[in-house]
mmCIF file of C-alpha atoms and ligand atoms in Angstrom:
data_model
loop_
_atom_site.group_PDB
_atom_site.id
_atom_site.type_symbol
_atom_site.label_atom_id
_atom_site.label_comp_id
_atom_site.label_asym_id
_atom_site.label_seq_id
_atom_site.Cartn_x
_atom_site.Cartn_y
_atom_site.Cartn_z
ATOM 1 C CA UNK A 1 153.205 63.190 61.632
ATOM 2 C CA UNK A 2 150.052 61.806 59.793
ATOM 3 C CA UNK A 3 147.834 63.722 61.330
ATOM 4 C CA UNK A 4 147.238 67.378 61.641
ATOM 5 C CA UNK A 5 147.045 67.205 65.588
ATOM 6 C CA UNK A 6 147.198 70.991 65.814
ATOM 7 C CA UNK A 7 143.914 71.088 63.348
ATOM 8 C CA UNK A 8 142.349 68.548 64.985
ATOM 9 C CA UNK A 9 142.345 69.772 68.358
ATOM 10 C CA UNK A 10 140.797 73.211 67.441
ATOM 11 C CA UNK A 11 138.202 71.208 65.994
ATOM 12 C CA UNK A 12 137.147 69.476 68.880
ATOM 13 C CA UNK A 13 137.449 72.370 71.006
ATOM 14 C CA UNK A 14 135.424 74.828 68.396
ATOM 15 C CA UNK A 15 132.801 71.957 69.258
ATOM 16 C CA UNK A 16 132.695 72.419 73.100
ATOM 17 C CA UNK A 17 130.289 74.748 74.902
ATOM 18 C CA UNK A 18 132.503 76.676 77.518
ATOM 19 C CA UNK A 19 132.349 75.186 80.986
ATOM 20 C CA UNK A 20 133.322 72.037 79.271
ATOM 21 C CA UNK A 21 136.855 70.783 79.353
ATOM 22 C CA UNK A 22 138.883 67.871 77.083
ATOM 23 C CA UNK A 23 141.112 65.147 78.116
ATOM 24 C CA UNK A 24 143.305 64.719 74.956
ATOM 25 C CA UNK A 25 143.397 61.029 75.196
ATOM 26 C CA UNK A 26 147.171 59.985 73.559
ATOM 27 C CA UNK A 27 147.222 56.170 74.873
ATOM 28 C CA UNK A 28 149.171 54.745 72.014
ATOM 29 C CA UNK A 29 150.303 57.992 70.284
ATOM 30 C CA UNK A 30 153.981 58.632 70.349
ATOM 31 C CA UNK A 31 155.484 61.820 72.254
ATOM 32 C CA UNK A 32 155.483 64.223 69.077
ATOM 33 C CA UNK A 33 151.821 63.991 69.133
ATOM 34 C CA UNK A 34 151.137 64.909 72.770
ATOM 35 C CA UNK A 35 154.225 67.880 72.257
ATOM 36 C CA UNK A 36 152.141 68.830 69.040
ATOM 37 C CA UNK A 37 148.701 69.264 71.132
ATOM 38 C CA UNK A 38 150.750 70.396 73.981
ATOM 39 C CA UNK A 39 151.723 73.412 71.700
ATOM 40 C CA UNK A 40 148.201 74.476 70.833
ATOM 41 C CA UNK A 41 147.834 74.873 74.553
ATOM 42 C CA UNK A 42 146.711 71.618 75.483
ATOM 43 C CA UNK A 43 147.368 70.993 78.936
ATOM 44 C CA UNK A 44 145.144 67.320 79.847
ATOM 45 C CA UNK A 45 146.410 64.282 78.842
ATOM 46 C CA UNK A 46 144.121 60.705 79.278
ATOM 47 C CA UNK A 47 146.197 57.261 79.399
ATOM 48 C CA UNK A 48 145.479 53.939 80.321
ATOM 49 C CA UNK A 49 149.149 52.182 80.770
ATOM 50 C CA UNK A 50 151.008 52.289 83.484
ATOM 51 C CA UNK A 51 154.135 51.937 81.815
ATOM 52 C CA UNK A 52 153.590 54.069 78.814
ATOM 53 C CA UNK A 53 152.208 57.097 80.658
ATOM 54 C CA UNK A 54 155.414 56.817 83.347
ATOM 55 C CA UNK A 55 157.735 57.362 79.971
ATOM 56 C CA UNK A 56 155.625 59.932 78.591
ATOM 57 C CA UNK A 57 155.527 61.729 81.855
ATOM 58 C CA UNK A 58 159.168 61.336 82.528
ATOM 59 C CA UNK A 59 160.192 63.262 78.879
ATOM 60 C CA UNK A 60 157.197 65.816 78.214
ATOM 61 C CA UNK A 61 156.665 69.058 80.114
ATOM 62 C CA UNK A 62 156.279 68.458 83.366
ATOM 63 C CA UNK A 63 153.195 71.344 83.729
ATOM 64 C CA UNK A 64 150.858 68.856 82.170
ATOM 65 C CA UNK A 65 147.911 67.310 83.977
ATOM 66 C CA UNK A 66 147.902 63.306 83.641
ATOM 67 C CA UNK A 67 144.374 61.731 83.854
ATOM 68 C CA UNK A 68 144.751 58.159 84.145
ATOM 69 C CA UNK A 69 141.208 56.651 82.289
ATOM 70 C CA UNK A 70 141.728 53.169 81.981
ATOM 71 C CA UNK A 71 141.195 50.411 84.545
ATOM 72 C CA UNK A 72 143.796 50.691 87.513
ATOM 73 C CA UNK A 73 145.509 47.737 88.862
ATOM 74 C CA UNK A 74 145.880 47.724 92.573
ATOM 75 C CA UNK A 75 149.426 46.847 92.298
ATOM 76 C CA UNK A 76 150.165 49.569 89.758
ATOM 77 C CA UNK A 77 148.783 52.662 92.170
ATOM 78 C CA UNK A 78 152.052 53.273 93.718
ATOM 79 C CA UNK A 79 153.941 53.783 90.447
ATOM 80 C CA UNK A 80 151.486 56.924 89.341
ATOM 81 C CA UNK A 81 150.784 58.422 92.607
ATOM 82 C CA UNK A 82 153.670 60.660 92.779
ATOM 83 C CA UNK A 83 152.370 62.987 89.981
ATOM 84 C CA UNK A 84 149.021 61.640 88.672
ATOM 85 C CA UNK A 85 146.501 64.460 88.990
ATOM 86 C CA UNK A 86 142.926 62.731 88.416
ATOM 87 C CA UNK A 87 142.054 59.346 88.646
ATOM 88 C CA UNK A 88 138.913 58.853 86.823
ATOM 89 C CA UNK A 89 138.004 55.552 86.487
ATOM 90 C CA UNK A 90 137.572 54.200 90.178
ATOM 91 C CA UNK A 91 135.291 51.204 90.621
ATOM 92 C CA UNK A 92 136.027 49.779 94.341
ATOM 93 C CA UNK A 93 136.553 50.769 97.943
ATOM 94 C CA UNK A 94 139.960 48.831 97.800
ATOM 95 C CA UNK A 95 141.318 50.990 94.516
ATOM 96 C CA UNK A 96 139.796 53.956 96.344
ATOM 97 C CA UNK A 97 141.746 53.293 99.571
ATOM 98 C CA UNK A 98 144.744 52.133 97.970
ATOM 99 C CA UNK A 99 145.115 55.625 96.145
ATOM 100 C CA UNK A 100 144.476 56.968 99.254
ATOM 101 C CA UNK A 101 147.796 55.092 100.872
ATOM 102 C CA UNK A 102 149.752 56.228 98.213
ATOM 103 C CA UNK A 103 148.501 59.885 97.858
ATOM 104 C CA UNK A 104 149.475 59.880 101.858
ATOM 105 C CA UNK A 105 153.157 58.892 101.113
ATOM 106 C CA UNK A 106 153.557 61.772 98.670
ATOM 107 C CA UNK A 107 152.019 64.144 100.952
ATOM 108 C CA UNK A 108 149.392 64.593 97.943
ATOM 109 C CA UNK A 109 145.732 64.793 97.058
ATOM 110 C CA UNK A 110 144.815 63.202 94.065
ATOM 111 C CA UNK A 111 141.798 63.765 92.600
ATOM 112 C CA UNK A 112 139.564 60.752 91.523
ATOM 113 C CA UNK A 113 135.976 59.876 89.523
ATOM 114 C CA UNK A 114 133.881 56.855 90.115
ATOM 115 C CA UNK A 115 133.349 54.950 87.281
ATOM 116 C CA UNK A 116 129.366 54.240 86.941
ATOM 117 C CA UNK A 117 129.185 51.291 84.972
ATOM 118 C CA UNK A 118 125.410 51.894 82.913
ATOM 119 C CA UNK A 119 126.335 50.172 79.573
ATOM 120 C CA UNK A 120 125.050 46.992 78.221
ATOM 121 C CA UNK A 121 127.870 45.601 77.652
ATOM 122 C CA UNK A 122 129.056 43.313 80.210
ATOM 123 C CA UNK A 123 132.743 43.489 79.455
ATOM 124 C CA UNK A 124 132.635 47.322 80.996
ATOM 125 C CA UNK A 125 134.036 48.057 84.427
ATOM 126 C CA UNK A 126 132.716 50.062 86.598
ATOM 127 C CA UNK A 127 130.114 50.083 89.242
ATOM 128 C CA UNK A 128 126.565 49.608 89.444
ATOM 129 C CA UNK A 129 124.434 52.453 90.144
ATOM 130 C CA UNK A 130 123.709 50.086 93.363
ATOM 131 C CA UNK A 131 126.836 49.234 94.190
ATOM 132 C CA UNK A 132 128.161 52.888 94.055
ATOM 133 C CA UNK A 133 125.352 53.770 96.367
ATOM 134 C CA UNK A 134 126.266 50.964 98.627
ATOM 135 C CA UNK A 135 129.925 52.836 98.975
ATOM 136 C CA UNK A 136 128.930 55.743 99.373
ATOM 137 C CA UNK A 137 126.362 55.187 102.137
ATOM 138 C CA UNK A 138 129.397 52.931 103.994
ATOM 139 C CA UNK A 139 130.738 55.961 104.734
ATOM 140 C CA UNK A 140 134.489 54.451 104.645
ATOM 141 C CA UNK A 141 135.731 57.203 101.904
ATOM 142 C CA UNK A 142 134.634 60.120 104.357
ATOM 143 C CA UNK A 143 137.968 59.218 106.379
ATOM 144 C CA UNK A 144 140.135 58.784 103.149
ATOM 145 C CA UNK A 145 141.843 62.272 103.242
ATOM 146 C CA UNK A 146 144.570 62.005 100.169
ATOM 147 C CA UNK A 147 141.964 61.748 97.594
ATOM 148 C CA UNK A 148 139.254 63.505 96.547
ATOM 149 C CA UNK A 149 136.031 62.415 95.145
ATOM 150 C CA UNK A 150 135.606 64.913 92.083
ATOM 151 C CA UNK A 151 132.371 63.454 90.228
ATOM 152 C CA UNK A 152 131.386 60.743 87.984
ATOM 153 C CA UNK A 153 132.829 59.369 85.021
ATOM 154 C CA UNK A 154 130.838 56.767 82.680
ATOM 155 C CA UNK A 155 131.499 55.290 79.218
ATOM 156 C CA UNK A 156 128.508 54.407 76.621
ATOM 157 C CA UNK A 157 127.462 51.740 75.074
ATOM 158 C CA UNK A 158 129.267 51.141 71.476
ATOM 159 C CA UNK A 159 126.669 51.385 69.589
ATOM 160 C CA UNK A 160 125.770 54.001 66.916
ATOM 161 C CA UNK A 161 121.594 53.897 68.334
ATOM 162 C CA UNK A 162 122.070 57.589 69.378
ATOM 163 C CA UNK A 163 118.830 57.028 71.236
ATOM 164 C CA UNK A 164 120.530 54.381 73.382
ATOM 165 C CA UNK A 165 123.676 56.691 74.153
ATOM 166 C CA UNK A 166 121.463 59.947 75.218
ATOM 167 C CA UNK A 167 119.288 57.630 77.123
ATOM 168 C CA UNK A 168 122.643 56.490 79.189
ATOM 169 C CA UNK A 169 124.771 59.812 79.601
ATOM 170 C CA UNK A 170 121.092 61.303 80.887
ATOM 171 C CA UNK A 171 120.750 58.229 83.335
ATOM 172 C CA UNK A 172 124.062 58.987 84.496
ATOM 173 C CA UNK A 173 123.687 63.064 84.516
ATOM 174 C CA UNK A 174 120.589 61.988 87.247
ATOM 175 C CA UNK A 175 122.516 59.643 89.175
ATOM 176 C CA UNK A 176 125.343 62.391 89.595
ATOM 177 C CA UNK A 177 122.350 64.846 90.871
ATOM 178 C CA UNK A 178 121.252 62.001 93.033
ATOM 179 C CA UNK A 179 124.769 61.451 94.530
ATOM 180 C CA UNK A 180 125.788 65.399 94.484
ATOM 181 C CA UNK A 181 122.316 66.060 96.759
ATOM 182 C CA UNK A 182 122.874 63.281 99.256
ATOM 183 C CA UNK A 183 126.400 63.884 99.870
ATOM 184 C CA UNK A 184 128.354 66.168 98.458
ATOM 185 C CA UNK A 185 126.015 69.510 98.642
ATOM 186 C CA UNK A 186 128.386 71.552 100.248
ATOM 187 C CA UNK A 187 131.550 70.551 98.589
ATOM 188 C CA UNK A 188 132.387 72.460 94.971
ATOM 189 C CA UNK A 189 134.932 69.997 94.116
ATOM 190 C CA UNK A 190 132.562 67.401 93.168
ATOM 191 C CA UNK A 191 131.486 68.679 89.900
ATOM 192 C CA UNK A 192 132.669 66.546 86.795
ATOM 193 C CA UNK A 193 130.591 64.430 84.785
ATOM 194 C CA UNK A 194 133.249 62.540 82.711
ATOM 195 C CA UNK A 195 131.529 61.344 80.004
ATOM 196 C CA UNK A 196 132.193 61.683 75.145
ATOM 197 C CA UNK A 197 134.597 60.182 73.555
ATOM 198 C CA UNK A 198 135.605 60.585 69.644
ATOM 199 C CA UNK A 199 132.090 59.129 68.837
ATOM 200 C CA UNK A 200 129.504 60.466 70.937
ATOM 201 C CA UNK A 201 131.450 63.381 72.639
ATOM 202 C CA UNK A 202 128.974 66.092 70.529
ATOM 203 C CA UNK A 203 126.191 63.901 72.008
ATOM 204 C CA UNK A 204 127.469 64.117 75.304
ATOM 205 C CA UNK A 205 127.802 67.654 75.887
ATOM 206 C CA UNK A 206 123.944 67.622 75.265
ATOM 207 C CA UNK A 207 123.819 65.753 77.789
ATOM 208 C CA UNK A 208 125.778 67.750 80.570
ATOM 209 C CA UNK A 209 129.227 66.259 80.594
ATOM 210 C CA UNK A 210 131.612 68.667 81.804
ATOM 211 C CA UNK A 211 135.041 66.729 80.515
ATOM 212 C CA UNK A 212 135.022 64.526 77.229
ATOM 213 C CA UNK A 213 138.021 62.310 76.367
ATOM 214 C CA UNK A 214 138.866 62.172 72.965
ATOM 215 C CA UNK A 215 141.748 60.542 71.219
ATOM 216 C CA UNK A 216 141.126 59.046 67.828
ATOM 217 C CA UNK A 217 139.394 62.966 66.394
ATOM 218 C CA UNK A 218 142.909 64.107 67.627
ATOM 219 C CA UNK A 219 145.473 61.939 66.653
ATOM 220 C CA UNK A 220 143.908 59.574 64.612
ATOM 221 C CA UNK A 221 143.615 55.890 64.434
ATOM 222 C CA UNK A 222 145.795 54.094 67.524
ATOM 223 C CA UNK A 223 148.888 51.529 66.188
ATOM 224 C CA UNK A 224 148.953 48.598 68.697
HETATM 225 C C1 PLP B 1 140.607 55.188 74.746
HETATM 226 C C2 PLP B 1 139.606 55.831 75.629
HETATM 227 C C3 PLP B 1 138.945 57.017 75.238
HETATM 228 C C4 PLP B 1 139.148 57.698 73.883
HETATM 229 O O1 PLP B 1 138.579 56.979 72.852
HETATM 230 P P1 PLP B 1 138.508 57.568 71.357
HETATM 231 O O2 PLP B 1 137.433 56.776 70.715
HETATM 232 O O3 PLP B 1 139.852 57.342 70.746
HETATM 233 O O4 PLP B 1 138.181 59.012 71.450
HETATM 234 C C5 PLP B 1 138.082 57.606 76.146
HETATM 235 N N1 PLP B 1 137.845 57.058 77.357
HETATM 236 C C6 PLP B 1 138.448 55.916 77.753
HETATM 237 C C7 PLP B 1 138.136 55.376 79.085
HETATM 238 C C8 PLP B 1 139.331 55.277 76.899
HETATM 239 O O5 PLP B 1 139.908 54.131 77.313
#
Protein backbone atom coordinates (compact mmCIF):
# COMPACT_ATOMS: atom_id res chain seq x y z
CA UNK A 1 0.00 0.00 0.00
CA UNK A 2 1.31 3.61 -0.69
CA UNK A 3 -0.43 5.12 1.68
CA UNK A 4 -0.66 4.87 5.39
CA UNK A 5 -4.59 4.51 5.31
CA UNK A 6 -4.63 3.52 8.98
CA UNK A 7 -2.64 7.04 9.75
CA UNK A 8 -4.60 8.85 7.64
CA UNK A 9 -7.88 8.10 8.88
CA UNK A 10 -7.03 8.99 12.56
CA UNK A 11 -6.06 12.14 11.15
CA UNK A 12 -9.14 13.11 9.73
CA UNK A 13 -11.07 11.88 12.52
CA UNK A 14 -8.66 13.70 15.32
CA UNK A 15 -10.01 16.72 13.10
CA UNK A 16 -13.80 16.16 13.63
CA UNK A 17 -15.82 17.72 16.45
CA UNK A 18 -18.01 14.79 17.89
CA UNK A 19 -21.53 14.75 16.51
CA UNK A 20 -19.83 14.73 13.21
CA UNK A 21 -19.48 11.57 11.21
CA UNK A 22 -17.08 10.57 7.90
CA UNK A 23 -17.91 8.84 4.77
CA UNK A 24 -14.50 7.28 3.83
CA UNK A 25 -14.89 7.94 0.21
CA UNK A 26 -12.79 4.76 -1.65
CA UNK A 27 -14.25 5.33 -5.37
CA UNK A 28 -11.22 4.18 -7.22
CA UNK A 29 -9.20 2.64 -4.32
CA UNK A 30 -8.72 -1.06 -4.50
CA UNK A 31 -10.25 -3.47 -1.69
CA UNK A 32 -7.00 -3.51 0.62
CA UNK A 33 -7.58 0.06 1.19
CA UNK A 34 -11.23 0.00 2.28
CA UNK A 35 -10.15 -3.54 4.50
CA UNK A 36 -7.22 -1.26 5.84
CA UNK A 37 -9.75 1.66 7.04
CA UNK A 38 -12.23 -0.98 7.74
CA UNK A 39 -9.70 -2.23 10.44
CA UNK A 40 -9.29 1.08 12.23
CA UNK A 41 -13.00 0.80 12.75
CA UNK A 42 -14.23 2.44 9.83
CA UNK A 43 -17.58 1.43 9.12
CA UNK A 44 -18.96 4.23 6.04
CA UNK A 45 -17.93 3.80 2.78
CA UNK A 46 -18.84 6.71 -0.20
CA UNK A 47 -18.82 5.43 -4.02
CA UNK A 48 -19.99 6.69 -7.09
CA UNK A 49 -20.00 3.46 -9.60
CA UNK A 50 -22.42 1.24 -9.86
CA UNK A 51 -20.34 -1.46 -10.91
CA UNK A 52 -17.35 -0.95 -8.75
CA UNK A 53 -19.23 -0.53 -5.47
CA UNK A 54 -21.46 -3.96 -6.40
CA UNK A 55 -17.77 -5.82 -6.42
CA UNK A 56 -16.58 -4.13 -3.47
CA UNK A 57 -19.74 -4.90 -1.65
CA UNK A 58 -19.92 -8.43 -2.82
CA UNK A 59 -16.08 -9.30 -1.21
CA UNK A 60 -15.72 -6.85 1.92
CA UNK A 61 -17.53 -7.31 5.23
CA UNK A 62 -20.83 -7.28 4.77
CA UNK A 63 -21.49 -4.97 8.26
CA UNK A 64 -20.39 -1.96 6.32
CA UNK A 65 -22.66 0.96 5.48
CA UNK A 66 -22.51 1.87 1.57
CA UNK A 67 -23.28 5.58 0.81
CA UNK A 68 -23.68 5.94 -2.76
CA UNK A 69 -22.41 9.95 -3.48
CA UNK A 70 -22.19 10.24 -7.00
CA UNK A 71 -24.93 10.96 -9.54
CA UNK A 72 -27.48 7.96 -9.79
CA UNK A 73 -28.71 6.73 -13.03
CA UNK A 74 -32.33 5.83 -13.07
CA UNK A 75 -31.60 2.64 -14.70
CA UNK A 76 -28.86 1.71 -12.24
CA UNK A 77 -31.30 2.04 -8.89
CA UNK A 78 -32.35 -1.48 -8.98
CA UNK A 79 -28.82 -2.93 -8.94
CA UNK A 80 -27.93 -1.07 -5.36
CA UNK A 81 -31.19 -1.19 -3.70
CA UNK A 82 -30.86 -4.48 -2.14
CA UNK A 83 -28.17 -3.31 0.37
CA UNK A 84 -27.40 0.40 -0.23
CA UNK A 85 -27.94 2.19 3.08
CA UNK A 86 -27.95 6.10 2.16
CA UNK A 87 -28.46 7.63 -0.95
CA UNK A 88 -27.12 11.03 -0.77
CA UNK A 89 -27.06 12.66 -3.80
CA UNK A 90 -30.83 12.83 -4.98
CA UNK A 91 -31.73 15.61 -7.40
CA UNK A 92 -35.37 14.65 -8.90
CA UNK A 93 -38.81 13.41 -8.00
CA UNK A 94 -38.28 10.55 -10.63
CA UNK A 95 -34.75 9.26 -8.86
CA UNK A 96 -36.63 9.83 -5.61
CA UNK A 97 -39.58 7.61 -6.64
CA UNK A 98 -37.63 5.20 -8.45
CA UNK A 99 -35.61 4.36 -5.14
CA UNK A 100 -38.72 4.24 -3.65
CA UNK A 101 -39.94 1.19 -6.18
CA UNK A 102 -36.98 -0.55 -5.54
CA UNK A 103 -36.64 -0.07 -1.70
CA UNK A 104 -40.46 -1.59 -1.86
CA UNK A 105 -39.25 -4.83 -3.64
CA UNK A 106 -36.65 -5.47 -0.95
CA UNK A 107 -39.01 -4.83 1.73
CA UNK A 108 -36.39 -1.94 2.70
CA UNK A 109 -36.02 1.68 3.68
CA UNK A 110 -33.26 3.34 2.29
CA UNK A 111 -32.20 6.35 3.47
CA UNK A 112 -31.59 9.31 1.00
CA UNK A 113 -30.15 13.26 0.90
CA UNK A 114 -31.17 15.84 -1.58
CA UNK A 115 -28.53 17.17 -3.37
CA UNK A 116 -28.78 21.22 -3.20
CA UNK A 117 -26.99 22.31 -6.06
CA UNK A 118 -25.46 26.13 -4.68
CA UNK A 119 -22.10 26.10 -6.61
CA UNK A 120 -21.09 28.22 -9.45
CA UNK A 121 -20.20 25.87 -11.43
CA UNK A 122 -22.66 24.84 -13.89
CA UNK A 123 -21.39 21.35 -14.53
CA UNK A 124 -22.76 20.41 -10.74
CA UNK A 125 -25.92 18.40 -10.28
CA UNK A 126 -28.16 18.93 -8.01
CA UNK A 127 -31.14 21.05 -7.38
CA UNK A 128 -31.86 24.55 -7.07
CA UNK A 129 -32.72 25.90 -3.82
CA UNK A 130 -36.12 26.63 -5.93
CA UNK A 131 -36.53 23.67 -7.43
CA UNK A 132 -36.05 21.63 -4.15
CA UNK A 133 -38.69 23.82 -2.65
CA UNK A 134 -40.92 23.20 -5.56
CA UNK A 135 -40.67 19.21 -4.52
CA UNK A 136 -41.07 19.50 -1.46
CA UNK A 137 -44.19 21.69 -1.41
CA UNK A 138 -45.70 18.97 -4.24
CA UNK A 139 -46.11 16.92 -1.57
CA UNK A 140 -45.56 13.63 -3.86
CA UNK A 141 -42.55 12.24 -1.48
CA UNK A 142 -45.00 12.32 1.64
CA UNK A 143 -46.58 9.00 0.06
CA UNK A 144 -43.10 7.47 -0.88
CA UNK A 145 -42.79 5.06 2.15
CA UNK A 146 -39.38 2.94 1.26
CA UNK A 147 -37.21 5.89 1.54
CA UNK A 148 -36.48 8.28 3.83
CA UNK A 149 -35.59 11.84 3.45
CA UNK A 150 -32.51 12.16 5.93
CA UNK A 151 -31.19 15.87 5.19
CA UNK A 152 -29.24 17.73 2.73
CA UNK A 153 -26.16 17.06 1.03
CA UNK A 154 -24.25 19.89 -1.11
CA UNK A 155 -20.80 20.07 -2.74
CA UNK A 156 -18.69 23.53 -2.99
CA UNK A 157 -17.42 25.34 -5.38
CA UNK A 158 -13.64 24.25 -6.41
CA UNK A 159 -12.13 26.98 -5.63
CA UNK A 160 -9.49 27.68 -2.92
CA UNK A 161 -11.48 31.53 -2.10
CA UNK A 162 -12.28 30.13 1.42
CA UNK A 163 -14.60 33.11 1.60
CA UNK A 164 -16.60 31.72 -1.32
CA UNK A 165 -16.82 28.07 0.26
CA UNK A 166 -18.04 29.36 3.93
CA UNK A 167 -20.33 31.67 2.17
CA UNK A 168 -21.96 28.37 0.36
CA UNK A 169 -21.91 25.55 3.14
CA UNK A 170 -23.64 28.59 5.42
CA UNK A 171 -26.24 29.22 2.52
CA UNK A 172 -26.89 25.69 2.56
CA UNK A 173 -26.78 25.18 6.62
CA UNK A 174 -29.97 28.00 6.28
CA UNK A 175 -31.71 26.36 3.60
CA UNK A 176 -31.60 22.98 5.67
CA UNK A 177 -33.17 25.16 8.74
CA UNK A 178 -35.59 26.51 6.23
CA UNK A 179 -36.61 23.01 4.95
CA UNK A 180 -36.24 21.19 8.58
CA UNK A 181 -38.95 24.07 10.01
CA UNK A 182 -41.46 23.76 7.21
CA UNK A 183 -41.55 20.13 7.04
CA UNK A 184 -39.78 17.96 8.82
CA UNK A 185 -40.13 19.48 12.60
CA UNK A 186 -41.30 16.52 14.10
CA UNK A 187 -39.26 13.92 12.41
CA UNK A 188 -35.48 13.24 14.04
CA UNK A 189 -34.38 11.43 11.07
CA UNK A 190 -33.90 14.41 9.04
CA UNK A 191 -30.76 15.66 10.47
CA UNK A 192 -27.62 15.43 8.09
CA UNK A 193 -26.02 18.18 6.45
CA UNK A 194 -23.68 16.32 4.00
CA UNK A 195 -21.30 18.63 3.17
CA UNK A 196 -16.38 18.63 3.29
CA UNK A 197 -14.54 16.87 1.28
CA UNK A 198 -10.51 16.38 1.40
CA UNK A 199 -10.27 20.20 0.73
CA UNK A 200 -12.65 22.11 2.63
CA UNK A 201 -13.93 19.36 5.07
CA UNK A 202 -12.07 21.48 8.23
CA UNK A 203 -14.02 24.42 6.72
CA UNK A 204 -17.09 22.65 6.70
CA UNK A 205 -17.46 21.49 10.08
CA UNK A 206 -17.39 25.32 10.88
CA UNK A 207 -19.99 25.47 9.12
CA UNK A 208 -22.37 22.74 10.68
CA UNK A 209 -21.98 19.72 8.48
CA UNK A 210 -22.73 16.73 10.32
CA UNK A 211 -21.06 14.02 7.67
CA UNK A 212 -17.92 14.99 5.48
CA UNK A 213 -16.74 12.69 2.65
CA UNK A 214 -13.27 12.40 2.28
CA UNK A 215 -11.21 10.22 0.04
CA UNK A 216 -8.01 11.64 -1.33
CA UNK A 217 -6.66 12.69 2.85
CA UNK A 218 -7.33 8.87 3.22
CA UNK A 219 -6.11 7.00 0.53
CA UNK A 220 -4.42 9.31 -1.46
CA UNK A 221 -4.45 10.41 -5.00
CA UNK A 222 -7.28 8.23 -7.18
CA UNK A 223 -5.64 5.99 -10.38
CA UNK A 224 -8.25 6.18 -13.22
C1 LIG B 1 -15.10 11.95 -4.89
C2 LIG B 1 -16.09 12.65 -4.03
C3 LIG B 1 -15.74 13.09 -2.73
C4 LIG B 1 -14.34 12.95 -2.13
O1 LIG B 1 -13.43 13.81 -2.72
P1 LIG B 1 -11.94 13.97 -2.15
O2 LIG B 1 -11.49 15.27 -2.70
O3 LIG B 1 -11.15 12.81 -2.67
O4 LIG B 1 -12.01 13.96 -0.67
C5 LIG B 1 -16.73 13.67 -1.96
N1 LIG B 1 -17.99 13.84 -2.42
C6 LIG B 1 -18.34 13.44 -3.66
C7 LIG B 1 -19.73 13.66 -4.10
C8 LIG B 1 -17.40 12.85 -4.49
O5 LIG B 1 -17.79 12.47 -5.73
Amino acid sequence: MNYDVAKNLHDVLGNLPEGVRLVAVSKFHPNEYLQAAYDEGQRIFGESHEQELKLKQETLPKDIKWHFIGHLQTNKVKYIAPYIDMVEAVDSLKLLKEINKQAAKHDRVIKVLLELHIAQEATKYGLTPDACRQLLAEGEWRELHNVQICGIMMMASNTDDEQQIRKEFMETADFFDEVKAEYFADDDAFCERSWGMSHDYKIAVECRSTMVRVGTTIFGPRVY
